[in-house]
């Protein structure tokens, strides 16, 4: 049944293949010779397949796990340097017709406050986000063909891109909405979206159908095959993710990598990003009701293994995770994080008060301001980036992947990160953050190897200091 190049969900995510993979991993988790060979292959920076990766996940030999962590740090540095791209989610509407058991937006929840932003409210929300310094958004909406039709989503995207406030502008809108048709994906592409993101939630079909008892999301195949329709509709970059805690993490990990292998086999391009959310408390959702929760140690191991298995793919950690957890996994391969996130509908311009009936999708663990997050990243030795240049220069899909797989993307991304950080420092940063940032930029300029590119970066940084904006390599 298993066929990575098939367009049928149950063939490219084969339950039989995953079970055989997990049995193989159990049989070889102490096989030091095989484990060494797998780690040696990972050192070639070409990735690992789901079977090889599953052996490393099952392995509990301390020195081998440390080798994996060390390699993940090296690969993160080789492909992404010390850059961390920042973004924010923007919840447009929490009306939803699905019955997902892990999400408070489910149709039977009569307690949560149902909201849908008008275009005027979107202007206020985006203005507030621009005043923080954000340049990149991920828009979110529940699945509701009456309240949230594709026309509404397209109008929202158009509104977001149209808002220019002081020196602020949203330069990239990523979209996280329900699985839809090729025609609708084509419309999203024409609207100028960046990445289309859709979490699988779980790759275990039986669990998937139990967790989605009602609504269009109940259809496992339609949901799992969404990325193929998105790419058929012309969307170059897609983002995968599972919700760890719903099913056994080893099963999910194998399925996630098989999905990435499938996209490579069919489209020649793997996922642009992989997100690794964990089930968190929400309005009427108790995470302890799900008995597959994972520890922080397992979470860190998963992040490290994703990095060495798909080195070309960006990894996203949201504000679901605490500052402590984020600090631990950032060096292991994370390339994007959200900052100052609100998961309520309309939470930026007018934050919900404690006495309000919440409209939030889940509780945010990291509640710091964007300036505090930027300051923290720099103190840890990371380079905060607000860059959107690849998307706007057409370096998407296979064009981005070719540069990334050859470890050449740094030649664009590193100077672009410096330019967008300087914009942030000039327009939004607090006094201490600006001082630390200017010192960081001076140090990082020396790491641009090409003298001509370094000179151009220095000139553009000077122009930003004089009030000009939006330079990019």
CSV table of C-alpha atoms in Angstrom, one decimal:
chain,number,residue,atom,x,y,z
A,1,UNK,CA,0.0,0.0,0.0
A,2,UNK,CA,2.8,2.5,0.8
A,3,UNK,CA,3.7,4.8,-2.1
A,4,UNK,CA,5.3,8.2,-1.4
A,5,UNK,CA,4.4,9.3,-4.9
A,6,UNK,CA,0.7,8.4,-4.7
A,7,UNK,CA,-1.9,11.1,-4.4
A,8,UNK,CA,-4.1,9.0,-2.1
A,9,UNK,CA,-3.7,9.9,1.6
A,10,UNK,CA,-3.8,6.3,2.8
A,11,UNK,CA,-1.0,5.3,0.4
A,12,UNK,CA,1.5,8.1,1.1
A,13,UNK,CA,0.6,8.0,4.8
A,14,UNK,CA,0.4,4.3,5.1
A,15,UNK,CA,-0.7,3.0,8.6
A,16,UNK,CA,1.0,-0.4,7.8
A,17,UNK,CA,4.3,1.4,6.8
A,18,UNK,CA,4.3,3.4,10.0
A,19,UNK,CA,3.6,0.4,12.2
A,20,UNK,CA,6.4,-1.5,10.4
A,21,UNK,CA,8.7,1.5,10.9
A,22,UNK,CA,8.0,1.7,14.6
A,23,UNK,CA,8.7,-2.1,15.0
A,24,UNK,CA,11.9,-1.6,13.0
A,25,UNK,CA,12.9,1.3,15.3
A,26,UNK,CA,12.2,-0.8,18.4
A,27,UNK,CA,14.2,-3.7,17.1
A,28,UNK,CA,17.2,-1.4,16.4
A,29,UNK,CA,17.1,1.3,19.1
A,30,UNK,CA,20.2,-0.3,20.7
A,31,UNK,CA,21.9,-1.1,17.5
A,32,UNK,CA,24.9,1.2,17.9
A,33,UNK,CA,26.4,0.3,14.5
A,34,UNK,CA,23.2,1.2,12.7
A,35,UNK,CA,22.7,4.3,14.8
A,36,UNK,CA,26.2,5.5,14.0
A,37,UNK,CA,25.6,4.9,10.3
A,38,UNK,CA,22.4,6.9,10.4
A,39,UNK,CA,24.0,9.8,12.2
A,40,UNK,CA,26.9,9.7,9.7
A,41,UNK,CA,24.3,10.0,6.9
A,42,UNK,CA,22.7,12.9,8.7
A,43,UNK,CA,26.1,14.7,8.8
A,44,UNK,CA,26.0,14.9,5.0
A,45,UNK,CA,23.2,17.5,5.4
A,46,UNK,CA,20.9,15.7,2.9
A,47,UNK,CA,18.3,14.6,5.5
A,48,UNK,CA,17.0,11.2,6.7
A,49,UNK,CA,14.0,9.2,5.8
A,50,UNK,CA,11.2,8.3,8.2
A,51,UNK,CA,12.7,4.9,9.1
A,52,UNK,CA,16.1,6.2,9.8
A,53,UNK,CA,14.7,9.0,11.8
A,54,UNK,CA,12.4,6.7,13.8
A,55,UNK,CA,15.4,4.6,14.9
A,56,UNK,CA,17.0,7.8,16.4
A,57,UNK,CA,13.8,8.8,18.1
A,58,UNK,CA,13.5,5.3,19.7
A,59,UNK,CA,17.2,5.3,20.7
A,60,UNK,CA,17.8,6.1,24.4
A,61,UNK,CA,21.6,5.8,24.4
A,62,UNK,CA,22.7,9.1,26.1
A,63,UNK,CA,25.8,9.7,24.1
A,64,UNK,CA,24.0,9.1,20.8
A,65,UNK,CA,21.2,11.5,21.7
A,66,UNK,CA,23.9,14.1,22.6
A,67,UNK,CA,25.4,13.5,19.1
A,68,UNK,CA,22.0,14.2,17.6
A,69,UNK,CA,21.7,17.4,19.6
A,70,UNK,CA,25.2,18.6,18.6
A,71,UNK,CA,24.5,17.8,14.9
A,72,UNK,CA,21.1,19.7,15.0
A,73,UNK,CA,22.9,22.8,16.3
A,74,UNK,CA,25.5,22.5,13.5
A,75,UNK,CA,22.9,22.1,10.8
A,76,UNK,CA,20.8,24.9,12.2
A,77,UNK,CA,23.9,27.2,11.9
A,78,UNK,CA,24.8,25.9,8.4
A,79,UNK,CA,21.4,26.5,6.9
A,80,UNK,CA,20.0,29.3,8.9
A,81,UNK,CA,22.8,30.9,10.9
A,82,UNK,CA,21.7,32.6,14.1
A,83,UNK,CA,18.6,34.2,12.5
A,84,UNK,CA,15.2,33.9,14.0
A,85,UNK,CA,12.3,35.2,11.9
A,86,UNK,CA,9.5,36.9,13.9
A,87,UNK,CA,5.8,36.9,13.0
A,88,UNK,CA,2.3,37.2,14.7
A,89,UNK,CA,-0.9,35.3,14.2
A,90,UNK,CA,-4.0,37.4,13.4
A,91,UNK,CA,-7.3,35.7,14.2
A,92,UNK,CA,-10.0,36.9,11.8
A,93,UNK,CA,-13.0,34.8,13.0
A,94,UNK,CA,-13.7,32.0,15.4
A,95,UNK,CA,-17.0,30.9,13.8
A,96,UNK,CA,-16.6,27.2,13.0
A,97,UNK,CA,-18.8,24.3,11.9
A,98,UNK,CA,-16.5,21.5,12.9
A,99,UNK,CA,-16.6,19.4,16.0
A,100,UNK,CA,-12.9,19.1,16.8
A,101,UNK,CA,-12.6,17.7,20.4
A,102,UNK,CA,-9.3,19.5,21.1
A,103,UNK,CA,-10.3,23.1,20.0
A,104,UNK,CA,-12.7,25.5,21.8
A,105,UNK,CA,-14.0,26.8,18.5
A,106,UNK,CA,-16.0,23.5,18.0
A,107,UNK,CA,-19.6,24.1,17.1
A,108,UNK,CA,-21.1,22.8,20.3
A,109,UNK,CA,-19.2,25.3,22.5
A,110,UNK,CA,-21.8,27.8,23.5
A,111,UNK,CA,-19.6,29.5,26.1
A,112,UNK,CA,-16.9,31.0,23.9
A,113,UNK,CA,-17.5,34.5,22.5
A,114,UNK,CA,-18.0,34.2,18.8
A,115,UNK,CA,-16.4,37.0,16.8
A,116,UNK,CA,-15.6,38.0,13.2
A,117,UNK,CA,-13.6,41.0,12.4
A,118,UNK,CA,-15.0,43.6,10.0
A,119,UNK,CA,-12.6,45.3,7.5
A,120,UNK,CA,-12.6,48.4,9.8
A,121,UNK,CA,-11.6,46.2,12.8
A,122,UNK,CA,-8.8,44.6,10.7
A,123,UNK,CA,-7.4,48.0,10.0
A,124,UNK,CA,-7.2,48.7,13.7
A,125,UNK,CA,-5.7,45.2,14.4
A,126,UNK,CA,-3.0,45.5,11.7
A,127,UNK,CA,-2.2,49.1,12.7
A,128,UNK,CA,-1.6,47.9,16.3
A,129,UNK,CA,0.6,45.1,14.9
A,130,UNK,CA,2.5,47.5,12.8
A,131,UNK,CA,3.0,49.8,15.8
A,132,UNK,CA,4.7,46.8,17.5
A,133,UNK,CA,7.0,46.3,14.5
A,134,UNK,CA,5.6,43.3,12.9
A,135,UNK,CA,6.0,42.8,9.1
A,136,UNK,CA,4.8,39.2,8.7
A,137,UNK,CA,1.4,37.8,9.8
A,138,UNK,CA,-0.3,34.4,9.8
A,139,UNK,CA,-4.0,34.8,9.4
A,140,UNK,CA,-6.3,32.2,11.1
A,141,UNK,CA,-10.0,31.5,10.8
A,142,UNK,CA,-12.4,28.8,11.7
A,143,UNK,CA,-14.1,26.7,9.0
A,144,UNK,CA,-17.5,28.2,8.3
A,145,UNK,CA,-18.7,28.5,4.7
A,146,UNK,CA,-21.3,31.1,5.7
A,147,UNK,CA,-19.3,33.4,8.1
A,148,UNK,CA,-15.8,32.8,6.7
A,149,UNK,CA,-16.2,32.1,2.9
A,150,UNK,CA,-13.1,32.4,0.7
A,151,UNK,CA,-14.3,35.8,-0.4
A,152,UNK,CA,-14.1,37.1,3.1
A,153,UNK,CA,-10.5,35.7,3.5
A,154,UNK,CA,-9.5,37.3,0.2
A,155,UNK,CA,-11.0,40.7,1.2
A,156,UNK,CA,-9.1,40.5,4.5
A,157,UNK,CA,-5.8,39.8,2.8
A,158,UNK,CA,-6.4,42.7,0.5
A,159,UNK,CA,-7.1,45.0,3.4
A,160,UNK,CA,-4.0,43.8,5.3
A,161,UNK,CA,-1.7,44.5,2.4
A,162,UNK,CA,-3.3,48.0,1.9
A,163,UNK,CA,-2.5,49.3,5.3
A,164,UNK,CA,0.5,51.7,5.5
A,165,UNK,CA,0.8,53.3,8.9
A,166,UNK,CA,3.9,55.5,9.7
A,167,UNK,CA,6.8,53.3,8.6
A,168,UNK,CA,4.8,50.2,9.1
A,169,UNK,CA,3.6,47.7,6.5
A,170,UNK,CA,2.7,44.0,6.5
A,171,UNK,CA,4.9,42.6,3.7
A,172,UNK,CA,3.9,38.9,3.9
A,173,UNK,CA,0.6,37.3,4.8
A,174,UNK,CA,0.7,33.5,5.5
A,175,UNK,CA,-2.6,31.8,5.6
A,176,UNK,CA,-3.8,29.0,8.0
A,177,UNK,CA,-7.4,28.1,7.0
A,178,UNK,CA,-9.2,24.9,6.5
A,179,UNK,CA,-8.6,22.5,3.6
A,180,UNK,CA,-10.2,23.8,0.4
A,181,UNK,CA,-10.4,23.4,-3.3
A,182,UNK,CA,-7.8,23.8,-6.0
A,183,UNK,CA,-9.8,26.8,-7.3
A,184,UNK,CA,-9.7,28.5,-3.9
A,185,UNK,CA,-6.0,27.8,-3.5
A,186,UNK,CA,-5.5,29.5,-6.9
A,187,UNK,CA,-7.4,32.5,-5.6
A,188,UNK,CA,-5.2,32.6,-2.5
A,189,UNK,CA,-2.1,32.5,-4.7
A,190,UNK,CA,-3.5,35.4,-6.8
A,191,UNK,CA,-4.1,37.4,-3.6
A,192,UNK,CA,-0.3,37.3,-2.9
A,193,UNK,CA,-0.1,35.0,0.1
A,194,UNK,CA,3.2,33.7,1.4
A,195,UNK,CA,2.9,30.2,2.9
A,196,UNK,CA,-0.3,28.1,3.1
A,197,UNK,CA,-0.3,26.4,6.5
A,198,UNK,CA,-2.5,23.5,7.5
A,199,UNK,CA,-1.9,21.3,10.6
A,200,UNK,CA,-2.7,17.7,10.1
A,201,UNK,CA,-3.5,17.4,13.8
A,202,UNK,CA,-2.9,13.6,13.7
A,203,UNK,CA,-1.8,11.3,11.0
A,204,UNK,CA,-3.5,8.3,12.7
A,205,UNK,CA,-6.7,7.9,10.6
A,206,UNK,CA,-8.8,6.2,13.3
A,207,UNK,CA,-7.9,8.8,15.9
A,208,UNK,CA,-8.3,11.6,13.4
A,209,UNK,CA,-11.9,10.6,12.7
A,210,UNK,CA,-12.7,10.2,16.4
A,211,UNK,CA,-11.2,13.6,17.2
A,212,UNK,CA,-13.2,15.2,14.3
A,213,UNK,CA,-16.6,13.6,14.7
A,214,UNK,CA,-18.6,16.2,12.8
A,215,UNK,CA,-18.1,18.8,10.2
A,216,UNK,CA,-16.2,18.8,6.9
A,217,UNK,CA,-12.9,18.3,8.7
A,218,UNK,CA,-14.0,14.8,9.5
A,219,UNK,CA,-12.9,13.7,6.0
A,220,UNK,CA,-9.4,12.5,6.6
A,221,UNK,CA,-8.4,12.0,3.0
A,222,UNK,CA,-9.6,15.5,1.9
A,223,UNK,CA,-7.7,17.1,4.7
A,224,UNK,CA,-4.5,15.1,4.3
A,225,UNK,CA,-4.4,15.7,0.5
A,226,UNK,CA,-4.9,19.4,0.9
A,227,UNK,CA,-1.2,20.3,0.3
A,228,UNK,CA,-1.3,18.6,-3.1
A,229,UNK,CA,-4.3,20.6,-4.1
A,230,UNK,CA,-2.6,23.8,-2.8
A,231,UNK,CA,0.4,23.1,-5.0
A,232,UNK,CA,-1.8,22.3,-7.9
A,233,UNK,CA,-3.4,25.7,-7.4
A,234,UNK,CA,0.0,27.3,-7.7
A,235,UNK,CA,1.0,27.9,-4.1
A,236,UNK,CA,4.8,27.3,-3.9
A,237,UNK,CA,5.3,27.1,-0.2
A,238,UNK,CA,3.2,25.0,2.2
A,239,UNK,CA,3.6,24.4,6.0
A,240,UNK,CA,3.0,21.1,7.8
A,241,UNK,CA,2.4,20.4,11.4
A,242,UNK,CA,0.9,18.0,13.9
A,243,UNK,CA,-0.7,18.7,17.3
A,244,UNK,CA,1.5,16.7,19.6
A,245,UNK,CA,-0.4,15.1,22.4
A,246,UNK,CA,-3.4,13.8,20.4
A,247,UNK,CA,-1.8,10.5,19.4
A,248,UNK,CA,1.5,8.7,20.2
A,249,UNK,CA,4.3,11.0,19.2
A,250,UNK,CA,6.4,8.4,17.5
A,251,UNK,CA,3.5,7.6,15.1
A,252,UNK,CA,3.0,11.3,14.4
A,253,UNK,CA,6.7,11.9,13.8
A,254,UNK,CA,6.9,9.1,11.2
A,255,UNK,CA,3.7,10.4,9.5
A,256,UNK,CA,5.0,14.0,9.4
A,257,UNK,CA,8.3,12.9,7.7
A,258,UNK,CA,6.4,10.7,5.3
A,259,UNK,CA,4.2,13.7,4.3
A,260,UNK,CA,7.4,15.7,3.7
A,261,UNK,CA,8.8,12.8,1.6
A,262,UNK,CA,5.5,12.7,-0.4
A,263,UNK,CA,5.7,16.4,-1.3
A,264,UNK,CA,9.3,15.9,-2.4
A,265,UNK,CA,8.3,12.8,-4.5
A,266,UNK,CA,5.3,14.4,-6.2
A,267,UNK,CA,6.2,18.1,-6.4
A,268,UNK,CA,10.0,18.1,-6.1
A,269,UNK,CA,9.7,20.5,-3.1
A,270,UNK,CA,9.3,19.6,0.5
A,271,UNK,CA,7.4,21.6,3.1
A,272,UNK,CA,8.6,25.2,3.5
A,273,UNK,CA,7.9,25.0,7.3
A,274,UNK,CA,7.0,22.5,9.9
A,275,UNK,CA,5.2,23.6,13.1
A,276,UNK,CA,5.4,21.6,16.4
A,277,UNK,CA,2.5,22.7,18.6
A,278,UNK,CA,1.5,20.8,21.7
A,279,UNK,CA,-2.1,20.5,23.1
A,280,UNK,CA,-2.6,23.4,25.5
A,281,UNK,CA,-5.4,24.6,27.9
A,282,UNK,CA,-8.2,26.5,26.2
A,283,UNK,CA,-11.7,27.7,27.0
A,284,UNK,CA,-13.4,24.3,27.5
A,285,UNK,CA,-10.4,22.1,26.6
A,286,UNK,CA,-8.4,20.3,29.3
A,287,UNK,CA,-5.1,19.0,27.9
A,288,UNK,CA,-5.0,16.3,30.5
A,289,UNK,CA,-8.0,14.7,28.8
A,290,UNK,CA,-5.5,13.6,26.1
A,291,UNK,CA,-3.2,10.9,27.4
A,292,UNK,CA,-0.5,11.3,24.8
A,293,UNK,CA,1.2,14.4,26.1
A,294,UNK,CA,4.9,14.7,25.7
A,295,UNK,CA,7.6,15.9,28.1
A,296,UNK,CA,9.9,18.9,27.5
A,297,UNK,CA,12.7,16.4,26.9
A,298,UNK,CA,10.8,14.5,24.2
A,299,UNK,CA,9.8,17.8,22.7
A,300,UNK,CA,13.4,19.0,22.5
A,301,UNK,CA,14.4,15.6,20.9
A,302,UNK,CA,11.7,15.9,18.3
A,303,UNK,CA,12.9,19.4,17.4
A,304,UNK,CA,16.5,18.3,17.0
A,305,UNK,CA,15.5,15.3,14.9
A,306,UNK,CA,13.2,17.4,12.6
A,307,UNK,CA,16.2,19.7,12.0
A,308,UNK,CA,18.6,16.9,11.0
A,309,UNK,CA,15.9,15.0,9.0
A,310,UNK,CA,14.6,17.9,6.9
A,311,UNK,CA,17.5,20.5,7.1
A,312,UNK,CA,16.0,22.7,4.4
A,313,UNK,CA,12.7,23.2,6.2
A,314,UNK,CA,11.9,26.1,8.5
A,315,UNK,CA,10.7,25.1,12.0
A,316,UNK,CA,8.1,27.2,13.9
A,317,UNK,CA,7.6,27.4,17.7
A,318,UNK,CA,4.6,29.4,18.8
A,319,UNK,CA,3.8,31.3,22.0
A,320,UNK,CA,2.0,28.1,23.1
A,321,UNK,CA,5.5,27.3,24.6
A,322,UNK,CA,7.0,29.1,27.6
A,323,UNK,CA,10.1,31.2,27.4
A,324,UNK,CA,12.1,28.4,29.1
A,325,UNK,CA,11.1,25.8,26.5
A,326,UNK,CA,11.6,28.2,23.6
A,327,UNK,CA,15.1,29.0,24.9
A,328,UNK,CA,16.0,25.3,25.0
A,329,UNK,CA,14.9,24.5,21.5
A,330,UNK,CA,15.9,27.6,19.6
A,331,UNK,CA,19.5,26.4,19.0
A,332,UNK,CA,18.3,22.9,18.0
A,333,UNK,CA,16.8,24.1,14.7
A,334,UNK,CA,14.0,26.6,15.2
A,335,UNK,CA,14.0,29.3,12.6
A,336,UNK,CA,10.7,31.2,13.2
A,337,UNK,CA,8.8,32.2,16.4
A,338,UNK,CA,5.8,34.3,17.1
A,339,UNK,CA,6.1,37.3,19.3
A,340,UNK,CA,3.5,39.1,21.5
A,341,UNK,CA,0.8,36.8,20.1
A,342,UNK,CA,-2.9,37.1,20.8
A,343,UNK,CA,-5.1,34.0,20.0
A,344,UNK,CA,-8.3,35.9,20.5
A,345,UNK,CA,-10.3,37.5,17.7
A,346,UNK,CA,-9.4,41.2,17.8
A,347,UNK,CA,-6.9,41.0,20.6
A,348,UNK,CA,-4.3,43.5,19.5
A,349,UNK,CA,-6.1,46.8,19.3
A,350,UNK,CA,-8.3,46.1,22.3
A,351,UNK,CA,-7.0,43.2,24.4
A,352,UNK,CA,-9.7,41.1,26.1
A,353,UNK,CA,-10.0,41.7,29.8
A,354,UNK,CA,-10.1,38.9,32.4
A,355,UNK,CA,-13.8,39.5,33.1
A,356,UNK,CA,-14.6,39.1,29.3
A,357,UNK,CA,-15.9,35.9,27.8
A,358,UNK,CA,-12.9,34.8,25.9
A,359,UNK,CA,-12.6,34.3,22.1
A,360,UNK,CA,-9.1,32.8,22.3
A,361,UNK,CA,-8.2,29.5,20.7
A,362,UNK,CA,-5.7,28.5,23.4
A,363,UNK,CA,-3.7,30.0,26.3
A,364,UNK,CA,-0.5,31.8,25.5
A,365,UNK,CA,2.4,30.7,27.7
A,366,UNK,CA,4.9,33.4,26.5
A,367,UNK,CA,3.2,36.8,27.1
A,368,UNK,CA,6.1,39.1,26.7
A,369,UNK,CA,6.0,42.2,24.4
A,370,UNK,CA,7.7,42.0,21.0
A,371,UNK,CA,10.4,44.4,22.2
A,372,UNK,CA,11.1,42.0,25.2
A,373,UNK,CA,11.3,39.1,22.8
A,374,UNK,CA,13.7,40.9,20.4
A,375,UNK,CA,15.8,42.0,23.4
A,376,UNK,CA,15.9,38.4,24.8
A,377,UNK,CA,16.8,36.9,21.4
A,378,UNK,CA,19.8,39.2,21.0
A,379,UNK,CA,21.0,38.6,24.5
A,380,UNK,CA,21.0,34.8,23.7
A,381,UNK,CA,23.1,35.5,20.6
A,382,UNK,CA,20.3,35.2,18.0
A,383,UNK,CA,19.7,37.6,15.2
A,384,UNK,CA,16.0,38.7,15.1
A,385,UNK,CA,14.8,39.1,11.6
A,386,UNK,CA,11.6,40.7,10.1
A,387,UNK,CA,12.7,39.7,6.6
A,388,UNK,CA,10.2,38.9,3.8
A,389,UNK,CA,12.5,39.4,0.9
A,390,UNK,CA,12.5,35.8,-0.5
A,391,UNK,CA,8.7,35.9,-1.0
A,392,UNK,CA,8.8,39.3,-2.6
A,393,UNK,CA,11.8,38.5,-4.8
A,394,UNK,CA,10.2,35.3,-6.1
A,395,UNK,CA,12.6,33.0,-4.2
A,396,UNK,CA,9.8,30.6,-3.3
A,397,UNK,CA,9.2,26.9,-3.9
A,398,UNK,CA,11.9,25.1,-5.8
A,399,UNK,CA,13.9,28.3,-6.2
A,400,UNK,CA,14.1,28.8,-2.5
A,401,UNK,CA,14.8,25.1,-1.9
A,402,UNK,CA,17.7,25.0,-4.4
A,403,UNK,CA,19.4,27.8,-2.6
A,404,UNK,CA,18.6,26.4,0.8
A,405,UNK,CA,19.7,22.9,0.1
A,406,UNK,CA,23.0,24.3,-1.2
A,407,UNK,CA,23.4,26.4,1.9
A,408,UNK,CA,23.5,29.5,-0.2
A,409,UNK,CA,20.4,31.2,1.2
A,410,UNK,CA,22.4,32.7,4.0
A,411,UNK,CA,24.0,35.0,1.4
A,412,UNK,CA,20.6,36.8,1.1
A,413,UNK,CA,19.0,36.1,4.5
A,414,UNK,CA,21.8,37.3,6.7
A,415,UNK,CA,22.2,40.8,5.3
A,416,UNK,CA,18.4,41.1,4.9
A,417,UNK,CA,18.0,40.2,8.6
A,418,UNK,CA,20.4,43.0,9.5
A,419,UNK,CA,18.4,45.5,7.4
A,420,UNK,CA,15.0,44.6,8.8
A,421,UNK,CA,16.4,44.6,12.4
A,422,UNK,CA,17.7,48.1,11.8
A,423,UNK,CA,14.3,49.2,10.7
A,424,UNK,CA,12.8,47.7,13.9
A,425,UNK,CA,15.4,49.4,16.0
A,426,UNK,CA,14.8,52.8,14.4
A,427,UNK,CA,11.0,52.7,14.5
A,428,UNK,CA,9.9,50.6,17.4
A,429,UNK,CA,12.6,49.5,19.8
A,430,UNK,CA,13.1,50.6,23.4
A,431,UNK,CA,16.3,52.3,24.4
A,432,UNK,CA,18.1,49.2,25.7
A,433,UNK,CA,17.0,47.0,22.8
A,434,UNK,CA,18.2,49.6,20.3
A,435,UNK,CA,21.6,49.8,22.0
A,436,UNK,CA,22.0,46.0,22.0
A,437,UNK,CA,20.8,45.8,18.5
A,438,UNK,CA,23.1,48.3,17.0
A,439,UNK,CA,26.1,46.6,18.6
A,440,UNK,CA,24.8,43.2,17.2
A,441,UNK,CA,24.5,44.7,13.7
A,442,UNK,CA,28.1,46.0,13.9
A,443,UNK,CA,29.3,42.5,14.9
A,444,UNK,CA,27.2,40.6,12.4
A,445,UNK,CA,28.3,42.8,9.4
A,446,UNK,CA,31.7,41.3,9.7
A,447,UNK,CA,30.2,37.9,9.0
A,448,UNK,CA,29.0,38.8,5.5
A,449,UNK,CA,31.8,37.1,3.4
A,450,UNK,CA,31.3,38.9,0.1
A,451,UNK,CA,33.0,42.4,0.3
A,452,UNK,CA,30.6,43.9,-2.3
A,453,UNK,CA,27.5,42.6,-0.4
A,454,UNK,CA,28.9,43.8,2.9
A,455,UNK,CA,29.5,47.3,1.4
A,456,UNK,CA,26.0,47.4,0.0
A,457,UNK,CA,24.6,46.3,3.4
A,458,UNK,CA,26.5,49.0,5.2
A,459,UNK,CA,25.3,51.6,2.7
A,460,UNK,CA,21.6,50.5,3.1
A,461,UNK,CA,21.9,50.4,6.9
A,462,UNK,CA,23.1,54.0,6.7
A,463,UNK,CA,20.2,55.0,4.6
A,464,UNK,CA,17.8,53.3,7.0
A,465,UNK,CA,19.3,55.4,9.8
A,466,UNK,CA,18.5,58.5,7.6
A,467,UNK,CA,14.8,57.5,7.3
A,468,UNK,CA,14.7,55.3,4.1
A,469,UNK,CA,13.0,51.9,4.3
A,470,UNK,CA,12.6,48.5,2.6
A,471,UNK,CA,16.0,47.6,1.1
A,472,UNK,CA,16.5,43.9,0.3
A,473,UNK,CA,18.9,41.5,-1.2
